[in-house]
Coordinates of C-alpha atoms and ligand atoms in Angstrom, one line a residue:
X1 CA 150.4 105.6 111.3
X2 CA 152.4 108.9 111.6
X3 CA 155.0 109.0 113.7
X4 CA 156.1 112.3 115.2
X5 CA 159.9 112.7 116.2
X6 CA 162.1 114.9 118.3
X7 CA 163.8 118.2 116.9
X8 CA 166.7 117.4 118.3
X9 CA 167.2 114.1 118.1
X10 CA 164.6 112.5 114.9
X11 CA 165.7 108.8 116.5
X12 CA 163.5 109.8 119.4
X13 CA 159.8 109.2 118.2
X14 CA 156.4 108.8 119.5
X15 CA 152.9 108.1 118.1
X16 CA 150.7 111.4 118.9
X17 CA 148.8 109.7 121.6
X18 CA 152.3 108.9 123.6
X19 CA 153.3 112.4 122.5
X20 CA 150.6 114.2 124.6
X21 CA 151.3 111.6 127.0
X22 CA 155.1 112.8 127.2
X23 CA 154.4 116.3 126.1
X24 CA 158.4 117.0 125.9
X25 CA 160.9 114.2 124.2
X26 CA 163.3 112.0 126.5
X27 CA 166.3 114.8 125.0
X28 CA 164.2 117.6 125.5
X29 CA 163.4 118.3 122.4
X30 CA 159.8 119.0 121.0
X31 CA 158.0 115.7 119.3
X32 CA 157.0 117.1 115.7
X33 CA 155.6 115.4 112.4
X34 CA 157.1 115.7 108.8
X35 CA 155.8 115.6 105.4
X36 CA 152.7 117.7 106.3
X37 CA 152.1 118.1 102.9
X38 CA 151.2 114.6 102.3
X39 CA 148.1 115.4 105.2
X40 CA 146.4 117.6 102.7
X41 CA 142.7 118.9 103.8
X42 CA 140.2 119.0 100.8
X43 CA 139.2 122.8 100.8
X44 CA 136.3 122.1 98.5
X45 CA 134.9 119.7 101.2
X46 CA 135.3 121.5 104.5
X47 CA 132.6 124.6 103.4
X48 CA 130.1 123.2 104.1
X49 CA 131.2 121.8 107.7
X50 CA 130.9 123.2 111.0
X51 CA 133.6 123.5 113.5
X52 CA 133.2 120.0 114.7
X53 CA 133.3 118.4 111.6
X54 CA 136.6 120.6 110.6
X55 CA 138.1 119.7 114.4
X56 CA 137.4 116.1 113.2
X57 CA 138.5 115.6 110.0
X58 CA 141.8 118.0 110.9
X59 CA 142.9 116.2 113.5
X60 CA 141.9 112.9 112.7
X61 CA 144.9 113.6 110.2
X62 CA 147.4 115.1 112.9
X63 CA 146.7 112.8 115.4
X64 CA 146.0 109.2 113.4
X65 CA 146.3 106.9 116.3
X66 CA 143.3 107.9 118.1
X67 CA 140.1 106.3 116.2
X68 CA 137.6 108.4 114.5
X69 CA 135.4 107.6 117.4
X70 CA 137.3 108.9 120.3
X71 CA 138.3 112.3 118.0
X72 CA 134.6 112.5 117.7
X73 CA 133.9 112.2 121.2
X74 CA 137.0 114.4 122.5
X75 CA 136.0 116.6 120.1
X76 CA 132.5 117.4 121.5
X77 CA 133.1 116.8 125.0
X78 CA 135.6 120.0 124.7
X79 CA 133.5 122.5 123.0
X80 CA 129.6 121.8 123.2
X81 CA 127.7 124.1 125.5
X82 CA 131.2 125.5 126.7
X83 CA 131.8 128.3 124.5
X84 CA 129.1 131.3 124.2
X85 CA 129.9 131.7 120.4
X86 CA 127.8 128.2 118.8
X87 CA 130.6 128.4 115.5
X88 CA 133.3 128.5 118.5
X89 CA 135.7 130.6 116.8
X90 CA 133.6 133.6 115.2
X91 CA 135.0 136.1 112.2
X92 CA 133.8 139.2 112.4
X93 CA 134.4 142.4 109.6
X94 CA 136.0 145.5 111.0
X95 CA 136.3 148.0 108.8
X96 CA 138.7 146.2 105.6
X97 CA 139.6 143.5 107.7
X98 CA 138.7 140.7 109.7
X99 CA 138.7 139.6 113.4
X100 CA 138.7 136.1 114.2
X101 CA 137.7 136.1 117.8
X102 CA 139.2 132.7 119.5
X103 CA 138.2 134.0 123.1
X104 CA 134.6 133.2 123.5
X105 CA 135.4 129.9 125.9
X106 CA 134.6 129.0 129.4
X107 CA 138.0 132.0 130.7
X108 CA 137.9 134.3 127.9
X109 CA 141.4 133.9 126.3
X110 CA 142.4 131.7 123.2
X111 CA 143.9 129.5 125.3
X112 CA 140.8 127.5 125.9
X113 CA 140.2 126.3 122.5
X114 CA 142.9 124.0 123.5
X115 CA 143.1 123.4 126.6
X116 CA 139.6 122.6 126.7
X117 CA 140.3 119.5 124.7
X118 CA 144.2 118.6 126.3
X119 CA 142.6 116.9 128.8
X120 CA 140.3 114.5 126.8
X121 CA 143.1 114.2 124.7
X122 CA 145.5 113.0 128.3
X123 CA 142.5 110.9 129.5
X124 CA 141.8 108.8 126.4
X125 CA 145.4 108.3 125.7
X126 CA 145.9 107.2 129.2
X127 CA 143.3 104.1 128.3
X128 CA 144.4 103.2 124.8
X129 CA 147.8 102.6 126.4
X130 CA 146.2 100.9 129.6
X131 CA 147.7 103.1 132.1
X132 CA 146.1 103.5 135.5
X133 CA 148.3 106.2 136.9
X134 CA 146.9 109.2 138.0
X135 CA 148.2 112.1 136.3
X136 CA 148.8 114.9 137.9
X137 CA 149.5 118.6 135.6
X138 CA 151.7 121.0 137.5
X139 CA 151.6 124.6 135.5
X140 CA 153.8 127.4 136.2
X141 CA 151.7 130.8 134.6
X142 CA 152.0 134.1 133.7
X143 CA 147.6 134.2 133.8
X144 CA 146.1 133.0 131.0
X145 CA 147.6 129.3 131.0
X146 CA 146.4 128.8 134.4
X147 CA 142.8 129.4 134.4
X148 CA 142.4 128.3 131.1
X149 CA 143.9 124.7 131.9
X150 CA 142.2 125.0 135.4
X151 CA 138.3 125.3 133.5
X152 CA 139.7 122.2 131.2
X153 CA 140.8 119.6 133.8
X154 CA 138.7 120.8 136.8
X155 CA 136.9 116.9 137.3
X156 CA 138.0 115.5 134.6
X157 CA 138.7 111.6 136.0
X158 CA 142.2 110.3 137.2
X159 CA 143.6 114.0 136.4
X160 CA 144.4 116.7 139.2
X161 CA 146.2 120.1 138.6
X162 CA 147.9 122.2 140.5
X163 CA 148.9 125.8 139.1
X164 CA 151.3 128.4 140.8
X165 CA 151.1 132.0 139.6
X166 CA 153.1 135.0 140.7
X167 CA 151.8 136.9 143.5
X168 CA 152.4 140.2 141.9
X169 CA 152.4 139.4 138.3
X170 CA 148.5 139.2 137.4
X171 CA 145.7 141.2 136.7
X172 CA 143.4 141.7 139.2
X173 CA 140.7 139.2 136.9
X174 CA 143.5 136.7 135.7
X175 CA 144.0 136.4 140.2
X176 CA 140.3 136.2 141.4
X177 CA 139.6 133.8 138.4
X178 CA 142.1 131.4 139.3
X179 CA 141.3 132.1 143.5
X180 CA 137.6 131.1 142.8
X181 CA 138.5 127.9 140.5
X182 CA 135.7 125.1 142.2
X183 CA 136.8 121.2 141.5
X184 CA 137.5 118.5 143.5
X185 CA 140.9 118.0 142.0
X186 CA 142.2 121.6 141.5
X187 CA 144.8 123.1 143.5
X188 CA 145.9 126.7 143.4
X189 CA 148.4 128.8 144.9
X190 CA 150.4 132.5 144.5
X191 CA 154.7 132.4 144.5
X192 CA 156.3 135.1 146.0
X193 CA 158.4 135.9 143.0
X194 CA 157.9 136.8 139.4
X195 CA 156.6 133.8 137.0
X196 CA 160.5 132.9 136.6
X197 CA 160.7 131.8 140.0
X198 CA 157.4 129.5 140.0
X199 CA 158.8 128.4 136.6
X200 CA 162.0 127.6 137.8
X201 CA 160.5 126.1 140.8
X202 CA 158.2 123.8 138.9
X203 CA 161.3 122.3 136.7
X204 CA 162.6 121.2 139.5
X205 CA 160.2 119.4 140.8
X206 CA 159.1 118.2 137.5
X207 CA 162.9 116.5 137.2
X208 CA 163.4 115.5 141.1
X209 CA 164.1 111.6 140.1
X210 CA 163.0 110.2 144.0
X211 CA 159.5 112.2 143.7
X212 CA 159.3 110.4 140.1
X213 CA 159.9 107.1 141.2
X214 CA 157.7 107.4 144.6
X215 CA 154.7 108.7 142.6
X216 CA 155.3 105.7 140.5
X217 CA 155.0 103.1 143.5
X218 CA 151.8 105.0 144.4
X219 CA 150.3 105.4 140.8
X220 CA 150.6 108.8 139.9
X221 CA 152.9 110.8 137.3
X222 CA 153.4 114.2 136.4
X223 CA 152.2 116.0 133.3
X224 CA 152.3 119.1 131.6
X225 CA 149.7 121.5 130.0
X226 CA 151.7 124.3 128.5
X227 CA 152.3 125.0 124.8
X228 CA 155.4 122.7 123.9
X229 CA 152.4 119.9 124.2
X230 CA 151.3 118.9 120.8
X231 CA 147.8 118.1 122.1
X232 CA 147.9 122.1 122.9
X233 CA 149.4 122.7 119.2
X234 CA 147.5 120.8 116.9
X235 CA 143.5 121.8 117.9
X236 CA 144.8 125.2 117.2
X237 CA 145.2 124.3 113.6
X238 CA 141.5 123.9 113.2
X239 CA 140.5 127.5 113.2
X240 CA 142.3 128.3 110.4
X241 CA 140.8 126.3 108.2
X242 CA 137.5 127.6 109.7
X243 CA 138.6 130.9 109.1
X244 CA 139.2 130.7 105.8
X245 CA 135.8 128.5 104.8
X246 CA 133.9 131.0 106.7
X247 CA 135.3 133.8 104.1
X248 CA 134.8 131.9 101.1
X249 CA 131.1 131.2 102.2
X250 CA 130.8 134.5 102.7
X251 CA 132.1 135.3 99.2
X252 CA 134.6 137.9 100.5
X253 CA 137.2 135.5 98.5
X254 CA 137.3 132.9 96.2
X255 CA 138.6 128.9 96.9
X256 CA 141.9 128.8 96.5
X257 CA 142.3 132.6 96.6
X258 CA 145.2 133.5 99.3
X259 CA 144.8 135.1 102.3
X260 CA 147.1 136.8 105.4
X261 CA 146.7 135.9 109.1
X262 CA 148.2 138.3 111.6
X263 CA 149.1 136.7 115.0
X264 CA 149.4 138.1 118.0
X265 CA 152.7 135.8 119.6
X266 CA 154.1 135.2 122.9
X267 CA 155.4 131.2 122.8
X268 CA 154.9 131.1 119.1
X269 CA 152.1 128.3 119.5
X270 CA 149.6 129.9 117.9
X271 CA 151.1 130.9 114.5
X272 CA 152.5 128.0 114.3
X273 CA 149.7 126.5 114.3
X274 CA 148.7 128.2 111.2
X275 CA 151.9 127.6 109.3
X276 CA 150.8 123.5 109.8
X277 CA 147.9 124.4 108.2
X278 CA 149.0 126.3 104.9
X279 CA 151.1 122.9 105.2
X280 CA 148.0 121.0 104.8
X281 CA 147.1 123.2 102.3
X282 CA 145.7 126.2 103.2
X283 CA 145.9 129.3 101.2
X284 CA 147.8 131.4 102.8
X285 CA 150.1 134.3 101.5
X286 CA 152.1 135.7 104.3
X287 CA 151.8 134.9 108.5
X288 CA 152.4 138.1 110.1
X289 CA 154.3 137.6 114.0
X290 CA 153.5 140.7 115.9
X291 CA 155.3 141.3 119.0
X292 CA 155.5 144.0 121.9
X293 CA 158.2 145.4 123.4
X294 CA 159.7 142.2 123.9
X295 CA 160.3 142.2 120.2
X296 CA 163.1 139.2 119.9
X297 CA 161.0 137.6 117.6
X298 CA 160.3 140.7 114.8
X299 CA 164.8 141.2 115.3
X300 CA 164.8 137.9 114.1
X301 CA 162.2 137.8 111.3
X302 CA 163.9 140.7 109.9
X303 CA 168.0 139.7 110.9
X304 CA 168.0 135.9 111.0
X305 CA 169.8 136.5 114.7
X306 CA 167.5 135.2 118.1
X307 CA 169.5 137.3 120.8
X308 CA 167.7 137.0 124.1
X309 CA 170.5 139.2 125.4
X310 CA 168.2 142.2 126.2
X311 CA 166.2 143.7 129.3
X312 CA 162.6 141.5 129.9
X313 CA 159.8 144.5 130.0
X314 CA 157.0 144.4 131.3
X315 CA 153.7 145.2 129.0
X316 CA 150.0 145.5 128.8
X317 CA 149.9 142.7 126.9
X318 CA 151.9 140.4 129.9
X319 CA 150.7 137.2 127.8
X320 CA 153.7 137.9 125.4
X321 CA 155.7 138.7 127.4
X322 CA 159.0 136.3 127.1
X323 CA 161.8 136.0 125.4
X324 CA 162.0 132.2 124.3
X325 CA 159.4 131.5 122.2
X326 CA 159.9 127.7 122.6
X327 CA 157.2 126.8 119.3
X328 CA 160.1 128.1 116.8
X329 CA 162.1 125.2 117.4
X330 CA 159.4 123.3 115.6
X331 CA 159.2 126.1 112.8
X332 CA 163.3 126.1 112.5
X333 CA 163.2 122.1 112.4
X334 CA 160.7 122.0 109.6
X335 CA 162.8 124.6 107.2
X336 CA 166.0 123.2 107.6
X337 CA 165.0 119.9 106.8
X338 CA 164.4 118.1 109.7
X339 CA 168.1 118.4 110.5
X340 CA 168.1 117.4 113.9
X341 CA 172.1 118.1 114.5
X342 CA 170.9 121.5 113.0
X343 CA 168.3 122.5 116.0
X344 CA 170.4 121.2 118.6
X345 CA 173.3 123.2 117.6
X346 CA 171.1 125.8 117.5
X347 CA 169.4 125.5 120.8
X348 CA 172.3 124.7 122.8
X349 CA 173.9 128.2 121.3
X350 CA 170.7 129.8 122.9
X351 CA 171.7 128.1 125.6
X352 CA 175.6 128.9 126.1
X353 CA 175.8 132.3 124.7
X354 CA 171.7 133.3 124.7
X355 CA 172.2 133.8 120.4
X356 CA 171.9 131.7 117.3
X357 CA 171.8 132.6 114.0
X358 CA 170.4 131.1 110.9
X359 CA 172.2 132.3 108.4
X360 CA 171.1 134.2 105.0
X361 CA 169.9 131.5 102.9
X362 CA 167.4 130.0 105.6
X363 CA 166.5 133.2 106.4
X364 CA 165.2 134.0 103.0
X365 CA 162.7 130.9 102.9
X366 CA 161.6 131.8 106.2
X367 CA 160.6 135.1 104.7
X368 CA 158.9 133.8 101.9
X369 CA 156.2 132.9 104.5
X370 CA 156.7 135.2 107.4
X371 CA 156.5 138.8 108.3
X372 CA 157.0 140.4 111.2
X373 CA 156.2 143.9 113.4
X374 CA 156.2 144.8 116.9
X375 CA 153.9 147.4 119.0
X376 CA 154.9 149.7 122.5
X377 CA 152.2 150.3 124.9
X378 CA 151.8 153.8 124.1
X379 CA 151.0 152.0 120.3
X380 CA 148.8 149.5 121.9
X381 CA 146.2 151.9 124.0
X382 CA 146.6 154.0 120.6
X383 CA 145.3 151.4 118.5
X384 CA 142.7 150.4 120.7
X385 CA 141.0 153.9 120.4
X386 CA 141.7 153.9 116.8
X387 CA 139.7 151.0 116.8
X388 CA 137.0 152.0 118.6
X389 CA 136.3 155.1 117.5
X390 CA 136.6 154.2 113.8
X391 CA 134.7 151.1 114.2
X392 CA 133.3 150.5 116.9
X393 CA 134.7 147.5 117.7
X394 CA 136.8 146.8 121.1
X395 CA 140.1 145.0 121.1
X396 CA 142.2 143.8 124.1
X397 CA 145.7 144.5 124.4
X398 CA 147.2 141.7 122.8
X399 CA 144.7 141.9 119.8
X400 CA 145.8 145.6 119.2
X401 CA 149.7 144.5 118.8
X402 CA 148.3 142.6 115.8
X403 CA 146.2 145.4 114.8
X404 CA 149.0 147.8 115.2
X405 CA 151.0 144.8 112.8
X406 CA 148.6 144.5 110.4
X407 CA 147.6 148.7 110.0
X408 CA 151.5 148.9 109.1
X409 CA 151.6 145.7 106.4
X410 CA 149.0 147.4 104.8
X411 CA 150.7 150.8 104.9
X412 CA 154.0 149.1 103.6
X413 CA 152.0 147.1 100.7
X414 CA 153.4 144.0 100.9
X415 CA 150.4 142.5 99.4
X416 CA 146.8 143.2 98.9
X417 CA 145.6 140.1 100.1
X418 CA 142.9 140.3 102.7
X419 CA 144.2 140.0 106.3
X420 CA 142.9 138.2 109.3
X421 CA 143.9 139.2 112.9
X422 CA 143.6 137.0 115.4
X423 CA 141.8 138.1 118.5
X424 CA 143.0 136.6 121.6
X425 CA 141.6 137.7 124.2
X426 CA 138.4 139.4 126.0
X427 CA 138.6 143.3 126.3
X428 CA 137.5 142.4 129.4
X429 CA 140.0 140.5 130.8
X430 CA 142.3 142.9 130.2
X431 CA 139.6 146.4 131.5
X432 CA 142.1 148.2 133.1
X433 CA 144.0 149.1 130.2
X434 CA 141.5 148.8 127.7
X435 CA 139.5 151.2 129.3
X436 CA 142.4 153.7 129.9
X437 CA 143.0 153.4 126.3
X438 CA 139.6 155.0 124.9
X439 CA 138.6 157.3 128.0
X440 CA 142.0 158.0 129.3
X441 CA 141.4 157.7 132.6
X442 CA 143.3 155.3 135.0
X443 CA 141.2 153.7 138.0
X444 CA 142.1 150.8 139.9
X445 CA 139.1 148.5 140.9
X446 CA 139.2 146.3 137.5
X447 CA 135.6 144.6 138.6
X448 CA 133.9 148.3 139.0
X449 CA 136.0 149.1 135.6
X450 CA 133.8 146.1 133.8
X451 CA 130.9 147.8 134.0
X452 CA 131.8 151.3 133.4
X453 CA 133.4 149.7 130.4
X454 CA 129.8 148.0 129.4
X455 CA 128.1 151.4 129.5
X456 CA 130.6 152.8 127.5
X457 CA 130.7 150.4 124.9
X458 CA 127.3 148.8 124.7
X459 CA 129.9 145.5 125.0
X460 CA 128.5 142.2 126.4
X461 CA 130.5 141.2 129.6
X462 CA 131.6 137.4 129.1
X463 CA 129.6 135.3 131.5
X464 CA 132.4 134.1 133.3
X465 CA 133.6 137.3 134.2
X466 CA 130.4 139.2 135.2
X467 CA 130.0 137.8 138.1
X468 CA 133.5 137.0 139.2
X469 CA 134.1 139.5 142.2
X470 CA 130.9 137.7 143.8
X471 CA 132.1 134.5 143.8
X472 CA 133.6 132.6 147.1
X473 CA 137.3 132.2 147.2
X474 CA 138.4 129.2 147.5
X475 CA 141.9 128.9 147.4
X476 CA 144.5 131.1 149.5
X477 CA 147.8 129.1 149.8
X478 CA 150.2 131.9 149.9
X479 CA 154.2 130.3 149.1
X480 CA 157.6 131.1 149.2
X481 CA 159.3 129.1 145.7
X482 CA 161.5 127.3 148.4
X483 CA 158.3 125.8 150.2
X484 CA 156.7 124.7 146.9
X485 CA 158.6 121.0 146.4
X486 CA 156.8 120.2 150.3
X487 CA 153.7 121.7 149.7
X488 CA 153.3 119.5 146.3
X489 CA 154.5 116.3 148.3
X490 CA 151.7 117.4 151.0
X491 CA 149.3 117.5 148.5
X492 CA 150.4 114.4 146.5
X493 CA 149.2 112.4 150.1
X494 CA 145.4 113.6 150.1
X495 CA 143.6 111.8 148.0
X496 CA 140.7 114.5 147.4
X497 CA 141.6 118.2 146.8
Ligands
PLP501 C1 149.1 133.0 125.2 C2 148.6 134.3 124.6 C3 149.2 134.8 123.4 C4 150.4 134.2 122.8 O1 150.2 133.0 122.1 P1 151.4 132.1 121.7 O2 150.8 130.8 121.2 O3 152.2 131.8 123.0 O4 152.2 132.8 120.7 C5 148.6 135.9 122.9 N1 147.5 136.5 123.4 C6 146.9 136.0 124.6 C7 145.7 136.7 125.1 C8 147.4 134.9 125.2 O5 146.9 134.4 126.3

């Protein structure tokens, strides 16, 4: 069995299934696997596989203490008849590149590919280790997090969630799709206060000892659904693979010929993700980490120095926007050779004086594999049209700061392998923008906006969105962050939400 370990402390280990059942280490660290190499994926043998086989056989390697049967089983019970693409994760030709469209799940951002399957994941862990608490996930969100996780664990047995979301820091979709979440364990409410103060606020409560130990007595325990969970990571891994079969089937490469993906990153989860997989053995030449504004992460692919000394902005693409990318701690732990002392060193300089810095030698193997651009707004909208016009094709936001990444590697010539951006999100969940971008007008009512936006473009609407400003609301718990610890003690007593 593998055994994954912390990156700041490699004595503190878990098997995957306690791992997702932890989600962070005991010394805060994030639980990660070595020798990756050694979990090599036969390329020949995945081509002719669909999705599920490939989720299977992925990560039945990546998570080896669950049996075949129950990664079978979590495996369809996430994605069959709840995503409107039937390959799940389509790749679509635009122009000289390709688009590999993760958002076609039951909210519309890449998010659900995994947390659609978390919380099978959480449940069958909880009875291969014969616990009978009730867990209960509590998720600070900037949008995207929250609904997604919402759709995943709404009814899913001996699990209730709660999210908190900024009053004034979502779209006018991201808000009415998390007000008109139904389930009879799902709980919802808007902070006064940007997502740092619902974030902050959660933390607490996540480490108030007496709440701990009462929930105990009563049979319940907290848990977490954001990104640092490696049952969010490692289903993330899949696609890539997918990806890459689905090009070779078509004969737009050759097996074993290599190949670029282009990553639109916030938390560095999701390119992560791929790096595991040219672990495992994929082909891949270079990952290319596009940012926005908040471009910490291009300063440090191209300098070796994380300084989060800098001004937070706020962007059209709000899902990256952040300034600890909390997934490179795995990234940093795998180059430097699982040097634990290493990491924490690191990470406690990040801490103290917001800045680490790798150093010349590390940076240079970190370059071997990664490149790195970042995108303004003005870019963004730019892009989008670009798009559009050239192609007609429609991007949202955060796909067009890869876009923008991947125009410019091209440009540059850093290779002339083919390139693969990953598209993360609806156009639709994001219609304000996107339709400012290729008509240049600014209008306000984002529900009216989606069907403007469909006559324009001929796009499909996403089910889940088409309908949304007619559905009920069905949450309106309005909170200052001080009144957040009582109102999740309040709800902790009822029994049915
Ligand atoms: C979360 C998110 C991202 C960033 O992904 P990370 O794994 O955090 O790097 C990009 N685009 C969209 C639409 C997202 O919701």
């Amino acid at each position: 069995m593998r055994i994954y370990e912390s990156t700041r402390d490699k004595e503190c280990k878990a098997s995957a299934s306690s791992a997702i059942l932890n989600g962070l280490a005991q010394d805060g660290g994030l639980y990660m696997l070595r020798d990756l190499e050694e979990l090599k994926i036969d390329l020949n043998a995945i081509l002719n596989l669909d999705y599920y086989e490939i989720a299977e056989l992925v990560l039945g390697k990546l998570l080896d203490d669950y049996s075949a049967e129950e990664i079978h089983d979590c495996v369809h019970a996430a994605y069959e008849h709840k995503f409107e693409a039937e390959d799940i994760t389509p790749l679509v030709k635009v122009g000289d590149i390709y688009l590999l469209e993760l958002f076609h799940g039951p909210t519309s951002a890449f998010k659900d590919v995994a947390l659609s399957i978390l919380p099978h994941l959480v449940t069958t862990a909880l009875k291969k280790h014969g616990v009978d608490d009730e867990i209960i996930i509590l998720t600070a969100t900037s949008g995207d997090t929250g609904k997604a996780a919402l759709a995943g664990f709404k009814d899913v047995e001996n699990t209730k969630i709660m999210v908190f979301y900024p009053e004034e820091g979502v779209s006018a979709v991201q808000k009415r799709q998390m007000e008109t979440q139904a389930g009879s364990n799902v709980c919802v409410a808007s902070i006064k206060g940007n997502f740092d103060d619902a974030q902050s606020s959660v933390k607490q409560i996540f480490t108030n000892h007496e709440l701990a130990s009462s929930m105990k007595e009563n049979h319940q325990q907290f848990s977490s659904a954001n990104s640092i969970n490696i049952g969010r990571l490692t289903p993330q891994v899949v696609y890539y693979f997918k990806a890459y079969a689905d090009l070779v089937n078509r004969n737009e490469i050759k097996l074993g010929e290599e190949v670029n993906f282009v990553v639109p990153t916030g938390n560095f989860g999701n390119i992560l993700a791929g790096y595991l997989a040219k672990q495992m053995g994929l082909p891949v030449a270079k990952f290319i980490c596009a940012s926005n504004e908040n471009n910490i992460l291009t300063d440090f692919i191209k300098t070796g120095i994380y300084d989060r000394n800098r001004d937070f902005k706020k962007t059209l693409s709000p899902s990256m926007d952040i300034l600890i990318s909390s997934n490179l701690e795995r990234l940093l732990y795998l180059l430097c050779g699982c040097d634990d002392k290493q990491v924490s060193q690191w990470m406690n300089d990040l801490q103290n004086k917001g800045k680490y810095e790798i150093g010349e030698q590390l940076l240079h193997v970190l370059q071997q594999d990664f490149w790195a651009d970042c995108a303004d707004d003005v870019k963004t909208k730019a892009m989008i049209k670009e798009c559009y016009e050239a192609n007609g094709y429609l991007m949202d936001t955060h796909t067009a700061v890869a876009y923008a990444a991947a125009m410019k590697f091209k440009e540059q010539q850093i290779n002339d392998k083919k390139l693969i951006v990953l598209s993360t999100a609806s156009p639709y969940k994001f219609v304000g923008s996107v339709y400012e971008a290729i008509n240049n007008q600014h209008e306000e009512d984002e529900f009216a906006l989606m069907n403007k936006l469909n006559t324009l473009t001929g796009v499909d609407i996403p089910k889940n969105l088409a309908h949304l400003n007619e559905m009920p609301i069905l949450h309106n718990n309005h909170l200052a962050k001080e009144e957040m610890e009582q109102f999740v003690k309040m709800k902790l007593e009822e029994k049915q939400w």
